[in-house]
Coordinates of C-alpha atoms in Angstrom, one line a residue:
X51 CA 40.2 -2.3 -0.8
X52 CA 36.7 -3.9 -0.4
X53 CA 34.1 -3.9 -2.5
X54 CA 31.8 -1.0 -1.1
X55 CA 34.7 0.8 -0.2
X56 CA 35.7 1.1 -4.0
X57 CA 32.1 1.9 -5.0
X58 CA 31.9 4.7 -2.8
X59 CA 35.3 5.7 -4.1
X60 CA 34.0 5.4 -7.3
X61 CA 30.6 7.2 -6.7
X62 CA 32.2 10.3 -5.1
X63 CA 34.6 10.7 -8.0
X64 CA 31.7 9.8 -10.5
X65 CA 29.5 12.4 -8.6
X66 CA 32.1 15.5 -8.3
X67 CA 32.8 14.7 -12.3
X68 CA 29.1 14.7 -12.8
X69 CA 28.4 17.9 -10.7
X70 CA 30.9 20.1 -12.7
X71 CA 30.0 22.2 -15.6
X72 CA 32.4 20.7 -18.3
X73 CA 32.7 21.8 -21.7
X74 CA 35.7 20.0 -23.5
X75 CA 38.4 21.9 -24.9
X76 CA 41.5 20.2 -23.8
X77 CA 40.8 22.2 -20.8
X78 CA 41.4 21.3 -16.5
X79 CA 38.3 22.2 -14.6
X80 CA 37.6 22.8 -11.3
X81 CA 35.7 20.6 -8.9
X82 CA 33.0 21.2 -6.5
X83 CA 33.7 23.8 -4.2
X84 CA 34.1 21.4 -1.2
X85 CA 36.9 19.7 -2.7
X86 CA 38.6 22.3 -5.1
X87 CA 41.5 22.5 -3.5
X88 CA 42.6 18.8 -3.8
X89 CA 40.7 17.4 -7.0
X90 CA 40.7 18.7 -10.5
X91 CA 38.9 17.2 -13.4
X92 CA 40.8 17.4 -16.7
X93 CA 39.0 17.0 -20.4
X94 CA 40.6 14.9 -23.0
X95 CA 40.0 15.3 -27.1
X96 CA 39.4 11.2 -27.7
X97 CA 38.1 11.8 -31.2
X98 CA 35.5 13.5 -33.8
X99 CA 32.3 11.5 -35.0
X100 CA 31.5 12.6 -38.6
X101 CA 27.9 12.0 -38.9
X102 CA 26.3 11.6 -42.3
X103 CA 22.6 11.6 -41.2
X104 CA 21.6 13.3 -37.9
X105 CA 17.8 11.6 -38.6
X106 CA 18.9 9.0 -36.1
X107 CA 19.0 11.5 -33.6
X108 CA 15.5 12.9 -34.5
X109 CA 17.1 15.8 -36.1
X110 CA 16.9 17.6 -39.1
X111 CA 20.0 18.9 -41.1
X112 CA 18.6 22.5 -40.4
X113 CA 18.2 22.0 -36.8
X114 CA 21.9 21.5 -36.3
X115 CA 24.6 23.7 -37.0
X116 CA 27.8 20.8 -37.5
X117 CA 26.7 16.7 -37.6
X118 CA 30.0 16.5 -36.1
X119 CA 29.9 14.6 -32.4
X120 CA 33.0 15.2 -30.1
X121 CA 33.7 12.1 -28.3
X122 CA 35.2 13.5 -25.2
X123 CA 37.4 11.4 -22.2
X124 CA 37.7 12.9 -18.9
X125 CA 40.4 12.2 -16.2
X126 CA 39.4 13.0 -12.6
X127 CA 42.2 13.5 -9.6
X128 CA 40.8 13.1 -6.4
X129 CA 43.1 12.1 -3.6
X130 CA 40.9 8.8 -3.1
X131 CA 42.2 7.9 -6.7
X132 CA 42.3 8.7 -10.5
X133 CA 39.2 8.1 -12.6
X134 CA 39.1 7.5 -16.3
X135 CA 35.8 8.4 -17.6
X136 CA 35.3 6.6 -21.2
X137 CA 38.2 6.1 -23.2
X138 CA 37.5 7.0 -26.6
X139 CA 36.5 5.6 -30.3
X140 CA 39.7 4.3 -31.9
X141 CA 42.4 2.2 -29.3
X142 CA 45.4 3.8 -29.4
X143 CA 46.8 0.9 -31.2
X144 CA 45.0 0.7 -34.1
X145 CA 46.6 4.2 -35.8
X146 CA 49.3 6.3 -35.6
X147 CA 49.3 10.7 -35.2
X148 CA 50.7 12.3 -37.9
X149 CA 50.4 15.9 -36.2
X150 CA 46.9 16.3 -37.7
X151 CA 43.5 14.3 -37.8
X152 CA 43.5 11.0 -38.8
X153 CA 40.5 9.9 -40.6
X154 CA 39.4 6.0 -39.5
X155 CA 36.5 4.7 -41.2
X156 CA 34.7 2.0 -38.8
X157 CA 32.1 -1.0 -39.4
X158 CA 30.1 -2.1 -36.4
X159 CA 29.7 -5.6 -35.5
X160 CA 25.9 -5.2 -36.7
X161 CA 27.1 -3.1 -40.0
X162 CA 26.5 0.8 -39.6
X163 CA 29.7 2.3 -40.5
X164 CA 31.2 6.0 -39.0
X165 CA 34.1 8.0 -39.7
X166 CA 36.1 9.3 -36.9
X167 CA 38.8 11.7 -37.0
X168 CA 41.2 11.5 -34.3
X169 CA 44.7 13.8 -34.1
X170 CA 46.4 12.7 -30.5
X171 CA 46.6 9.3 -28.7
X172 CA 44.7 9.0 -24.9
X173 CA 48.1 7.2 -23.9
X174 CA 50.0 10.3 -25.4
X175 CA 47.3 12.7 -23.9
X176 CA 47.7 11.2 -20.2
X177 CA 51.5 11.4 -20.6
X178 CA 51.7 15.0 -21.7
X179 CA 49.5 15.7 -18.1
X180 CA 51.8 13.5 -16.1
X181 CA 49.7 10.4 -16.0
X182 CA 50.5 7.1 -16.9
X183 CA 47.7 4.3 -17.9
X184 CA 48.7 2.6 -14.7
X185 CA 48.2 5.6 -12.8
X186 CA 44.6 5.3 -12.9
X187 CA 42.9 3.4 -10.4
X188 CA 39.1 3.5 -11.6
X189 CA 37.4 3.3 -15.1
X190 CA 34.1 4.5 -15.6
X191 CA 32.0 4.0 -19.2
X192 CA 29.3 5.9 -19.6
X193 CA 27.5 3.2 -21.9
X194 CA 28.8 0.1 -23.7
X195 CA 29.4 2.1 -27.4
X196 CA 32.4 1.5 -29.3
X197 CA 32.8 5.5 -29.3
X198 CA 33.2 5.2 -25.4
X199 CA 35.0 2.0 -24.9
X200 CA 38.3 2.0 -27.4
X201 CA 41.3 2.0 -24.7
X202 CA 39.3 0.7 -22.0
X203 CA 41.8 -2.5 -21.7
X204 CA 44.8 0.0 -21.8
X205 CA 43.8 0.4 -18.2
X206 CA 43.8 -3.1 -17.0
X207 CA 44.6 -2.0 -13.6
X208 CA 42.0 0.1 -13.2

């Protein structure tokens, strides 16, 4: 496939993702009207950011009801190919599901630190949908933050 051809693959599954209203609760979604019959856009639970100061964020304790962040992945099916977009905060590797959250304390490369609860793998979430990490044939990151990148070399072959 050539380069602009995979772009605009890219940019029409990145568009239809970014045109649906998504909110994440393990949940399949429909995608824009013009392609709802052949495309579906699927949310996956890649973790739980425990925040212990929301200042950072301009925000006041008051102002917010929880300081906990979900760190959602989504898969979206198009005919044209399967897009990954972000992969999480911990890589699958580096814990193990126990049937309930798993609290993983992490230290940045420049030294904040965050706790992150996670409760089900993205390999284990793909499978239980019918998706394998070879299955998907783009990766999109919305920005370069450990919180969105984890299991973003799971999918080499994207």
């Amino acid at each position: 496939m050539g380069r602009n051809t995979s772009r605009s693959v890219v940019a029409t599954l990145v568009t239809g993702f970014m045109c649906s209203a998504i909110v994440c609760a393990g949940q399949t979604f429909a995608c824009p009207a013009s392609d709802a019959a052949i495309c579906q856009i699927i949310c996956l639970r890649c973790g739980t950011l425990h925040l212990a100061d929301t200042e950072r964020f301009r925000l006041k304790v008051e102002e917010v009801a929880t300081s906990d962040l979900s760190v959602a992945c989504f898969l979206v099916a198009h005919p044209k190919g399967t897009l990954i977009w972000d992969t999480g905060a911990i890589p699958d590797a580096d814990w193990k599901p126990t049937g309930g959250a798993v609290a993983r304390h992490v230290t940045l490369p420049d030294s904040p630190q965050r706790d992150v609860a996670m409760i089900k793998p993205l390999k284990a979430q793909l499978a239980d949908i019918g998706y394998l990490p070879a299955d998907v044939t783009y990766l999109a990151l919305s920005h370069y933050h450990y919180d969105h990148t984890a299991n973003a070399n799971a999918l080499e072959r994207a």
